[in-house]
Tab-separated table of C-alpha atoms in Angstrom:
chain	number	residue	atom	x	y	z
A	16	UNK	CA	-8.539	-6.003	-2.506
A	17	UNK	CA	-12.262	-6.086	-3.358
A	18	UNK	CA	-12.903	-2.358	-2.923
A	19	UNK	CA	-14.569	-1.064	-6.094
A	20	UNK	CA	-14.355	-4.406	-7.941
A	21	UNK	CA	-17.295	-5.237	-10.167
A	22	UNK	CA	-18.429	-8.799	-9.594
A	23	UNK	CA	-21.230	-10.719	-11.306
A	24	UNK	CA	-22.618	-13.479	-9.098
A	25	UNK	CA	-24.402	-16.098	-11.193
A	26	UNK	CA	-26.913	-18.223	-9.299
A	27	UNK	CA	-28.261	-21.529	-10.621
A	28	UNK	CA	-30.878	-23.982	-9.408
A	29	UNK	CA	-29.383	-25.692	-6.365
A	30	UNK	CA	-30.343	-25.919	-2.714
A	31	UNK	CA	-26.901	-24.372	-2.076
A	32	UNK	CA	-28.306	-21.062	-3.351
A	33	UNK	CA	-29.087	-20.203	0.262
A	34	UNK	CA	-25.330	-19.742	0.748
A	35	UNK	CA	-25.221	-17.150	-2.025
A	36	UNK	CA	-27.034	-14.638	0.172
A	37	UNK	CA	-24.122	-14.609	2.609
A	38	UNK	CA	-21.602	-14.564	-0.266
A	39	UNK	CA	-23.213	-11.402	-1.668
A	40	UNK	CA	-23.349	-9.820	1.784
A	41	UNK	CA	-19.630	-10.460	2.333
A	42	UNK	CA	-18.663	-9.132	-1.101
A	43	UNK	CA	-20.654	-5.931	-0.616
A	44	UNK	CA	-19.251	-5.492	2.878
A	45	UNK	CA	-15.748	-5.783	1.388
A	46	UNK	CA	-16.511	-2.895	-0.954
A	47	UNK	CA	-17.356	-4.768	-4.153
A	48	UNK	CA	-20.137	-3.832	-6.576
A	49	UNK	CA	-22.259	-6.934	-7.112
A	50	UNK	CA	-24.639	-7.702	-9.955
A	51	UNK	CA	-26.692	-10.856	-9.437
A	52	UNK	CA	-27.750	-12.925	-12.459
A	53	UNK	CA	-30.213	-15.715	-11.704
A	54	UNK	CA	-31.508	-18.604	-13.782
A	55	UNK	CA	-35.206	-19.458	-13.710
A	56	UNK	CA	-34.447	-22.569	-11.629
A	57	UNK	CA	-32.492	-20.511	-9.089
A	58	UNK	CA	-35.628	-18.445	-8.367
A	59	UNK	CA	-37.298	-21.586	-7.049
A	60	UNK	CA	-34.699	-21.835	-4.269
A	61	UNK	CA	-34.158	-18.177	-3.290
A	62	UNK	CA	-36.002	-15.024	-4.283
A	63	UNK	CA	-34.652	-12.177	-6.432
A	64	UNK	CA	-35.983	-9.822	-3.748
A	65	UNK	CA	-33.556	-11.291	-1.190
A	66	UNK	CA	-30.495	-11.167	-3.447
A	67	UNK	CA	-31.408	-7.805	-4.973
A	68	UNK	CA	-31.782	-6.273	-1.520
A	69	UNK	CA	-28.393	-7.622	-0.410
A	70	UNK	CA	-26.595	-6.566	-3.622
A	71	UNK	CA	-28.327	-3.178	-3.751
A	72	UNK	CA	-28.949	-3.690	-7.484
A	73	UNK	CA	-31.886	-5.155	-9.409
A	74	UNK	CA	-31.357	-8.839	-10.197
A	75	UNK	CA	-30.871	-9.683	-13.890
A	76	UNK	CA	-32.113	-12.853	-15.498
A	77	UNK	CA	-34.414	-12.008	-18.384
A	78	UNK	CA	-33.532	-10.709	-21.836
A	79	UNK	CA	-36.743	-8.660	-22.017
A	80	UNK	CA	-37.558	-6.588	-18.943
A	81	UNK	CA	-40.645	-4.899	-20.422
A	82	UNK	CA	-42.219	-6.515	-23.470
A	83	UNK	CA	-44.767	-3.732	-23.899
A	84	UNK	CA	-42.127	-1.057	-24.355
A	85	UNK	CA	-39.536	-3.312	-25.961
A	86	UNK	CA	-37.063	-2.766	-23.148
A	87	UNK	CA	-34.369	-5.441	-23.033
A	88	UNK	CA	-31.325	-6.174	-20.911
A	89	UNK	CA	-28.078	-6.169	-22.877
A	90	UNK	CA	-26.164	-9.316	-21.937
A	91	UNK	CA	-23.012	-8.069	-23.673
A	92	UNK	CA	-22.937	-4.841	-21.656
A	93	UNK	CA	-23.605	-6.845	-18.500
A	94	UNK	CA	-20.664	-9.163	-19.216
A	95	UNK	CA	-18.256	-6.370	-20.124
A	96	UNK	CA	-19.151	-4.457	-16.946
A	97	UNK	CA	-17.604	-7.144	-14.733
A	98	UNK	CA	-14.066	-7.531	-13.447
A	99	UNK	CA	-14.894	-11.135	-12.549
A	100	UNK	CA	-17.821	-13.571	-12.767
A	101	UNK	CA	-18.497	-16.029	-9.948
A	102	UNK	CA	-21.119	-18.718	-10.571
A	103	UNK	CA	-22.153	-20.031	-7.162
A	104	UNK	CA	-23.800	-22.456	-6.918
A	105	UNK	CA	-22.919	-24.010	-10.270
A	106	UNK	CA	-25.070	-27.029	-11.096
A	107	UNK	CA	-24.101	-29.911	-13.371
A	108	UNK	CA	-26.733	-28.645	-15.832
A	109	UNK	CA	-25.231	-25.160	-16.147
A	110	UNK	CA	-21.674	-26.542	-16.285
A	111	UNK	CA	-22.721	-28.771	-19.195
A	112	UNK	CA	-24.344	-25.897	-21.074
A	113	UNK	CA	-21.370	-23.568	-20.636
A	114	UNK	CA	-18.847	-26.247	-21.572
A	115	UNK	CA	-20.660	-26.942	-24.824
A	116	UNK	CA	-21.625	-23.427	-25.818
A	117	UNK	CA	-25.355	-23.835	-25.203
A	118	UNK	CA	-26.780	-20.375	-24.717
A	119	UNK	CA	-30.465	-20.614	-23.838
A	120	UNK	CA	-30.788	-18.199	-20.913
A	121	UNK	CA	-29.430	-14.865	-19.753
A	122	UNK	CA	-26.701	-16.315	-17.532
A	123	UNK	CA	-25.151	-18.449	-20.282
A	124	UNK	CA	-25.380	-15.492	-22.672
A	125	UNK	CA	-23.457	-13.355	-20.178
A	126	UNK	CA	-20.924	-16.146	-19.722
A	127	UNK	CA	-20.277	-16.525	-23.448
A	128	UNK	CA	-19.911	-12.734	-23.800
A	129	UNK	CA	-17.464	-12.340	-20.919
A	130	UNK	CA	-13.852	-11.260	-21.310
A	131	UNK	CA	-13.071	-11.349	-17.608
A	132	UNK	CA	-12.024	-14.344	-15.437
A	133	UNK	CA	-14.839	-16.747	-14.568
A	134	UNK	CA	-14.925	-18.735	-11.330
A	135	UNK	CA	-17.216	-21.739	-10.831
A	136	UNK	CA	-18.258	-23.083	-7.430
A	137	UNK	CA	-19.878	-26.477	-8.157
A	138	UNK	CA	-22.717	-27.771	-5.997
A	139	UNK	CA	-24.246	-31.194	-6.650
A	140	UNK	CA	-24.536	-34.704	-5.298
A	141	UNK	CA	-21.316	-36.697	-5.110
A	142	UNK	CA	-22.156	-39.147	-7.913
A	143	UNK	CA	-23.109	-36.282	-10.200
A	144	UNK	CA	-19.858	-34.506	-9.375
A	145	UNK	CA	-17.772	-37.634	-10.000
A	146	UNK	CA	-19.593	-38.633	-13.198
A	147	UNK	CA	-17.362	-38.754	-16.252
A	148	UNK	CA	-19.489	-36.241	-18.153
A	149	UNK	CA	-19.215	-33.684	-15.342
A	150	UNK	CA	-15.455	-34.228	-15.034
A	151	UNK	CA	-15.105	-33.755	-18.794
A	152	UNK	CA	-17.170	-30.555	-18.720
A	153	UNK	CA	-14.985	-29.199	-15.930
A	154	UNK	CA	-11.874	-30.096	-17.906
A	155	UNK	CA	-13.233	-28.314	-20.981
A	156	UNK	CA	-14.086	-25.189	-19.017
A	157	UNK	CA	-10.619	-25.165	-17.442
A	158	UNK	CA	-9.114	-25.450	-20.923
A	159	UNK	CA	-11.020	-22.256	-21.806
A	160	UNK	CA	-9.285	-20.512	-18.896
A	161	UNK	CA	-12.099	-20.827	-16.338
A	162	UNK	CA	-11.232	-21.450	-12.691
A	163	UNK	CA	-12.882	-23.834	-10.244
A	164	UNK	CA	-13.295	-23.471	-6.512
A	165	UNK	CA	-13.394	-27.046	-5.327
A	166	UNK	CA	-16.491	-28.241	-3.465
A	167	UNK	CA	-16.187	-29.461	0.092
A	168	UNK	CA	-16.639	-32.893	1.633
A	169	UNK	CA	-19.584	-33.526	3.921
A	170	UNK	CA	-23.248	-34.373	4.214
A	171	UNK	CA	-25.188	-33.549	1.056
A	172	UNK	CA	-28.846	-32.703	0.556
A	173	UNK	CA	-29.490	-36.287	-0.623
A	174	UNK	CA	-28.313	-37.629	2.721
A	175	UNK	CA	-25.135	-39.073	1.200
A	176	UNK	CA	-21.742	-38.046	2.516
A	177	UNK	CA	-19.008	-37.080	0.098
A	178	UNK	CA	-17.615	-34.390	-2.188
A	179	UNK	CA	-20.070	-31.970	-3.743
A	180	UNK	CA	-20.917	-29.311	-1.131
A	181	UNK	CA	-20.490	-25.800	-2.492
A	182	UNK	CA	-17.498	-24.076	-0.882
A	183	UNK	CA	-18.450	-21.869	2.045
A	184	UNK	CA	-19.001	-18.153	1.305
A	185	UNK	CA	-15.982	-17.156	3.406
A	186	UNK	CA	-13.748	-19.427	1.337
A	187	UNK	CA	-15.164	-18.066	-1.921
A	188	UNK	CA	-14.472	-14.491	-0.811
A	189	UNK	CA	-10.934	-15.445	0.260
A	190	UNK	CA	-10.181	-17.014	-3.126
A	191	UNK	CA	-11.654	-14.074	-5.019
A	192	UNK	CA	-9.590	-11.710	-2.888
A	193	UNK	CA	-6.461	-13.789	-3.495
A	194	UNK	CA	-7.057	-13.539	-7.237
A	195	UNK	CA	-7.250	-9.734	-7.159
A	196	UNK	CA	-4.231	-9.553	-4.842
A	197	UNK	CA	-2.166	-11.704	-7.178
A	198	UNK	CA	-3.433	-9.820	-10.213
A	199	UNK	CA	-2.274	-6.508	-8.783
A	200	UNK	CA	1.178	-7.990	-8.090
A	201	UNK	CA	1.616	-9.187	-11.666
A	202	UNK	CA	-0.160	-6.439	-13.583
A	203	UNK	CA	2.189	-5.083	-16.239
A	204	UNK	CA	5.150	-7.209	-15.127
A	205	UNK	CA	7.304	-8.508	-17.994
A	206	UNK	CA	7.690	-12.272	-17.689
A	207	UNK	CA	9.712	-14.655	-19.852
A	208	UNK	CA	8.613	-18.274	-19.628
A	209	UNK	CA	9.958	-21.416	-21.267
A	210	UNK	CA	7.928	-24.585	-21.739
A	211	UNK	CA	7.899	-27.942	-23.469
A	212	UNK	CA	10.713	-30.176	-24.650
A	213	UNK	CA	13.502	-29.544	-27.106
A	214	UNK	CA	14.323	-31.728	-30.079
A	215	UNK	CA	17.974	-32.327	-30.985
A	216	UNK	CA	18.323	-33.410	-34.611
A	217	UNK	CA	20.248	-36.575	-35.505
A	218	UNK	CA	19.442	-36.403	-39.214
A	219	UNK	CA	16.566	-34.854	-41.244
A	220	UNK	CA	14.200	-37.553	-39.910
A	221	UNK	CA	15.203	-38.371	-36.336
A	222	UNK	CA	15.832	-36.430	-33.146
A	223	UNK	CA	16.584	-36.878	-29.447
A	224	UNK	CA	13.952	-35.517	-27.054
A	225	UNK	CA	12.082	-36.225	-23.805
A	226	UNK	CA	8.540	-36.832	-22.584
A	227	UNK	CA	7.646	-33.229	-21.717
A	228	UNK	CA	4.251	-32.080	-23.014
A	229	UNK	CA	4.550	-28.453	-21.922
A	230	UNK	CA	1.398	-28.617	-19.757
A	231	UNK	CA	2.994	-27.138	-16.631
A	232	UNK	CA	4.595	-24.251	-18.480
A	233	UNK	CA	1.426	-23.481	-20.412
A	234	UNK	CA	-0.610	-23.527	-17.191
A	235	UNK	CA	1.816	-20.960	-15.778
A	236	UNK	CA	1.508	-18.822	-18.908
A	237	UNK	CA	-2.293	-18.857	-18.628
A	238	UNK	CA	-2.237	-17.896	-14.933
A	239	UNK	CA	0.280	-15.106	-15.554
A	240	UNK	CA	-1.743	-13.671	-18.426
A	241	UNK	CA	-4.956	-13.736	-16.412
A	242	UNK	CA	-3.120	-11.909	-13.618
A	243	UNK	CA	-2.185	-9.132	-16.030
A	244	UNK	CA	1.471	-9.975	-16.733
A	245	UNK	CA	3.067	-9.299	-20.107
A	246	UNK	CA	4.044	-12.859	-21.006
A	247	UNK	CA	6.503	-14.067	-23.622
A	248	UNK	CA	6.352	-17.854	-23.927
A	249	UNK	CA	9.332	-19.559	-25.565
A	250	UNK	CA	7.923	-22.957	-26.431
A	251	UNK	CA	9.519	-26.142	-27.612
A	252	UNK	CA	7.521	-28.471	-29.884
A	253	UNK	CA	4.137	-29.223	-28.293
A	254	UNK	CA	0.577	-29.988	-29.352
A	255	UNK	CA	-0.777	-27.309	-27.000
A	256	UNK	CA	-2.400	-24.137	-28.290
A	257	UNK	CA	-1.610	-20.621	-27.074
A	258	UNK	CA	-2.990	-20.610	-23.510
A	259	UNK	CA	-4.317	-17.018	-23.480
A	260	UNK	CA	-4.913	-14.416	-26.213
A	261	UNK	CA	-2.450	-11.971	-24.652
A	262	UNK	CA	0.459	-14.449	-24.502
A	263	UNK	CA	3.175	-13.907	-27.090
A	264	UNK	CA	4.489	-17.328	-28.125
A	265	UNK	CA	7.843	-17.897	-29.810
A	266	UNK	CA	8.268	-21.407	-31.203
A	267	UNK	CA	11.704	-23.016	-31.082
A	268	UNK	CA	12.903	-26.550	-31.617
A	269	UNK	CA	16.400	-27.130	-30.286
A	270	UNK	CA	18.161	-26.256	-27.042
A	271	UNK	CA	20.337	-23.839	-29.007
A	272	UNK	CA	17.302	-22.025	-30.404
A	273	UNK	CA	15.712	-21.838	-26.945
A	274	UNK	CA	18.892	-20.393	-25.458
A	275	UNK	CA	19.208	-17.821	-28.233
A	276	UNK	CA	15.614	-16.663	-27.704
A	277	UNK	CA	16.095	-16.387	-23.917
A	278	UNK	CA	19.465	-14.702	-24.321
A	279	UNK	CA	17.926	-12.086	-26.613
A	280	UNK	CA	14.948	-11.332	-24.353
A	281	UNK	CA	16.422	-11.744	-20.868
A	282	UNK	CA	17.612	-8.221	-20.077
A	283	UNK	CA	14.166	-6.628	-20.443
A	284	UNK	CA	12.359	-9.130	-18.195
A	285	UNK	CA	11.422	-8.720	-14.546
A	286	UNK	CA	10.695	-12.411	-13.941
A	287	UNK	CA	12.025	-15.414	-15.847
A	288	UNK	CA	10.514	-18.858	-15.274
A	289	UNK	CA	12.351	-21.759	-16.887
A	290	UNK	CA	9.829	-24.602	-17.032
A	291	UNK	CA	11.051	-26.214	-20.249
A	292	UNK	CA	12.701	-29.641	-20.295
A	293	UNK	CA	15.831	-28.678	-22.218
A	294	UNK	CA	18.161	-31.351	-23.602
A	295	UNK	CA	21.497	-31.548	-21.753
A	296	UNK	CA	23.237	-33.019	-24.797
A	297	UNK	CA	22.919	-32.668	-28.567
A	298	UNK	CA	24.526	-34.585	-31.462
A	299	UNK	CA	27.959	-33.212	-32.294
A	300	UNK	CA	27.337	-33.782	-36.004
A	301	UNK	CA	23.930	-33.772	-37.679
A	302	UNK	CA	23.711	-35.960	-40.781
A	303	UNK	CA	22.468	-34.134	-43.865
A	304	UNK	CA	20.771	-37.277	-45.188
A	305	UNK	CA	18.703	-39.939	-43.464
A	306	UNK	CA	20.978	-42.468	-41.769
A	307	UNK	CA	20.347	-45.958	-43.121
A	308	UNK	CA	20.029	-48.949	-40.824
A	309	UNK	CA	23.206	-50.942	-41.504
A	310	UNK	CA	25.378	-51.404	-38.429
A	311	UNK	CA	24.338	-53.669	-35.538
A	312	UNK	CA	25.691	-51.086	-33.129
A	313	UNK	CA	25.368	-47.411	-33.952
A	314	UNK	CA	27.024	-44.675	-31.886
A	315	UNK	CA	26.167	-40.985	-31.781
A	316	UNK	CA	28.709	-38.574	-30.342
A	317	UNK	CA	27.032	-35.961	-28.158
A	318	UNK	CA	28.147	-32.589	-26.855
A	319	UNK	CA	26.794	-30.498	-23.987
A	320	UNK	CA	24.186	-27.841	-24.701
A	321	UNK	CA	24.360	-24.397	-23.139
A	322	UNK	CA	22.967	-24.445	-19.595
A	323	UNK	CA	20.277	-21.789	-19.957
A	324	UNK	CA	19.493	-21.460	-16.248
A	325	UNK	CA	23.146	-21.202	-15.181
A	326	UNK	CA	23.985	-18.723	-17.923
A	327	UNK	CA	21.075	-16.450	-17.124
A	328	UNK	CA	21.789	-16.851	-13.404
A	329	UNK	CA	25.247	-15.347	-13.951
A	330	UNK	CA	23.723	-12.399	-15.813
A	331	UNK	CA	20.866	-11.729	-13.403
A	332	UNK	CA	20.668	-8.128	-12.188
A	333	UNK	CA	19.097	-6.667	-9.037
A	334	UNK	CA	15.360	-6.521	-9.586
A	335	UNK	CA	15.293	-9.600	-11.792
A	336	UNK	CA	13.907	-12.884	-10.462
A	337	UNK	CA	14.867	-16.258	-11.863
A	338	UNK	CA	12.851	-19.424	-11.242
A	339	UNK	CA	13.873	-22.913	-12.369
A	340	UNK	CA	12.447	-26.409	-12.315
A	341	UNK	CA	13.956	-29.706	-11.220
A	342	UNK	CA	12.536	-33.097	-12.169
A	343	UNK	CA	14.348	-35.741	-10.117
A	344	UNK	CA	14.295	-39.500	-9.648
A	345	UNK	CA	16.528	-39.824	-6.568
A	346	UNK	CA	17.815	-37.642	-3.721
A	347	UNK	CA	15.200	-35.179	-4.936
A	348	UNK	CA	15.362	-32.445	-2.325
A	349	UNK	CA	19.158	-32.407	-1.984
A	350	UNK	CA	19.635	-32.333	-5.763
A	351	UNK	CA	17.150	-29.494	-6.173
A	352	UNK	CA	18.675	-27.421	-3.348
A	353	UNK	CA	22.121	-27.757	-4.879
A	354	UNK	CA	20.779	-26.907	-8.327
A	355	UNK	CA	19.224	-23.695	-7.044
A	356	UNK	CA	22.458	-22.585	-5.431
A	357	UNK	CA	24.680	-23.661	-8.298
A	358	UNK	CA	22.632	-21.831	-10.923
A	359	UNK	CA	21.869	-18.732	-8.806
A	360	UNK	CA	18.107	-19.239	-8.929
A	361	UNK	CA	15.771	-17.374	-6.593
A	362	UNK	CA	13.317	-20.272	-6.476
A	363	UNK	CA	13.280	-23.790	-7.823
A	364	UNK	CA	10.207	-25.968	-8.282
A	365	UNK	CA	10.827	-29.651	-7.615
A	366	UNK	CA	8.755	-32.589	-8.738
A	367	UNK	CA	9.629	-36.254	-8.699
A	368	UNK	CA	8.887	-39.090	-11.064
A	369	UNK	CA	8.453	-41.193	-7.921
A	370	UNK	CA	5.214	-39.322	-7.078
A	371	UNK	CA	2.114	-40.819	-8.689
A	372	UNK	CA	0.319	-38.283	-10.877
A	373	UNK	CA	3.323	-35.952	-11.124
A	374	UNK	CA	5.802	-35.383	-13.917
A	375	UNK	CA	5.414	-35.610	-17.678
A	376	UNK	CA	2.063	-35.917	-19.407
A	377	UNK	CA	-0.254	-35.645	-16.418
A	378	UNK	CA	-2.836	-32.916	-15.833
A	379	UNK	CA	-1.769	-32.970	-12.170
A	380	UNK	CA	1.469	-32.231	-10.358
A	381	UNK	CA	2.917	-32.578	-6.861
A	382	UNK	CA	5.498	-29.891	-6.242
A	383	UNK	CA	7.941	-28.616	-3.650
A	384	UNK	CA	8.953	-24.964	-3.906
A	385	UNK	CA	12.454	-24.270	-2.625
A	386	UNK	CA	13.675	-20.761	-1.851
A	387	UNK	CA	16.279	-18.956	0.254
A	388	UNK	CA	14.262	-19.547	3.454
A	389	UNK	CA	13.560	-23.251	3.054
A	390	UNK	CA	10.998	-25.279	1.191
A	391	UNK	CA	7.233	-25.824	1.092
A	392	UNK	CA	5.545	-29.078	0.043
A	393	UNK	CA	2.207	-29.055	-1.778
A	394	UNK	CA	-0.233	-31.951	-2.265
A	395	UNK	CA	-1.165	-33.376	-5.653
A	396	UNK	CA	-3.184	-30.732	-7.527
A	397	UNK	CA	-4.165	-29.854	-11.055
A	398	UNK	CA	-1.340	-28.141	-12.931
A	399	UNK	CA	-3.541	-25.035	-13.046
A	400	UNK	CA	-3.710	-25.012	-9.253
A	401	UNK	CA	0.011	-25.797	-8.975
A	402	UNK	CA	0.693	-22.818	-11.271
A	403	UNK	CA	-1.272	-20.551	-8.919
A	404	UNK	CA	0.822	-21.835	-5.971
A	405	UNK	CA	4.028	-21.097	-7.862
A	406	UNK	CA	2.961	-17.573	-8.740
A	407	UNK	CA	1.992	-16.869	-5.137
A	408	UNK	CA	5.433	-18.057	-3.994
A	409	UNK	CA	7.117	-15.771	-6.519
A	410	UNK	CA	4.874	-12.858	-5.474
A	411	UNK	CA	5.786	-13.270	-1.798
A	412	UNK	CA	9.487	-13.150	-2.668
A	413	UNK	CA	9.569	-10.608	-5.499
A	414	UNK	CA	6.661	-8.299	-4.625
A	415	UNK	CA	6.325	-8.203	-0.811
A	416	UNK	CA	3.762	-5.800	0.675
A	417	UNK	CA	5.133	-2.306	1.099
C-alpha cells in the first residue's frame, strides 16, 4: 500500500531519533518516496547525511538554502507534495508549538501548511508525557484531525520505566500502511451517518432528549472523510463543529426530521451508519404555548417514533451496508445480537453504561462489534481510535480483498 506514496518524515530533538533511520529505510523499501524535514535540535542527535542517504533526497530544514543567491525552500510546496506527514520522534516541545500555532521553524511551517493527514509518534519521559499540558496539546491536535501513534511502555532514556517510548519503526510502518489500505477502501464511497441526540418538543420551551453529545458519530465522520469517503452527516443538536471540511452536515432536531432526512438520502448511499441516539417516543400533542406549572402531577402522552434502523433495514438493497449502535445497561450482548437480527443490520456496535469511560459524554469508548460471524471485543480507547476500529470492521465485511 505504500508504493509511490509521498511521505514527509519530520524529525525533532529526541534520543529516539536513532529509530527514525530504520523507519525511513522501511518506508523506502516499501516503495514510498520520503522527504525528511529536521529541526535544528534533531541534528544534534542524528545527522542529515544519514537520513538524506537513506531517503535518497536532500534533507529539508532551513527556509534559506543559499543566502548569497537568495535561494529558499518553499514550505508550502513541501507540504502540498505529501500524501501524509509522520513526525517521529515528536517531542513535547514540538507538540506544544503545533498545538498552539507557533511557527518558528521549517517543520512547523510545513505542518501548518499541510492539507494531508498528519501522524505524531510522541517520544518523551513518562512524566512529560502524562503532564496535563502535554495531554491538552495532544487533545487539541486530535481535535484538528491529527492522529497519534501511541508510545510504548518500557525503560526510558532517563532510567525510569513507563509510557513514553516512541513506537517501534515496524509498528509505525504498519499503521501508516493500514491508513492507506483503509483510505483506498473508502475512497469515493457514499456514506450516510447519523449522530447526536434528538429533541422531542413538549411546548415551545421544553423538550425530551437524552445525554448524547454526538462525539462518537463525529469521530466516525472525521475518520471517514480522511479516508476519502463522501460523507453526509445528519446531526441532531450538538455543540460540536463540522469534523472535516469535506463533510456535508444536515442539522435536524426531532426523530421525525432525522428519519425524513435519512429516508430521502438512503437509496443513493453505499454505507449507512446510524450512530445517533434517537428518541423512541415523542409527545403525541405539542402545546403551542408554554405550559404553566399548576398541577402537582402532570402527564404527557407519548407515541412511538419511526424506527429508523428497522425501516431502512427493510429497504436495504444488495450492495448497501447498514450499521447500527446499541447502548445497553443489562444483558448487553444478547440484546445487541437480537437487535441486529431484528433490524436487518450488517453490523452493530455495542457499548454499555456499565463500562467505566464508555457511553455518553466521554472522549473514550469501549465497544463490541457484532456481525454475522460473531463478535469482537475492544479495550477502552479514544473515540477516534474506536472509530478507526469500526471502519476497519466495515471494510473487512463490505470491501474484502479481491
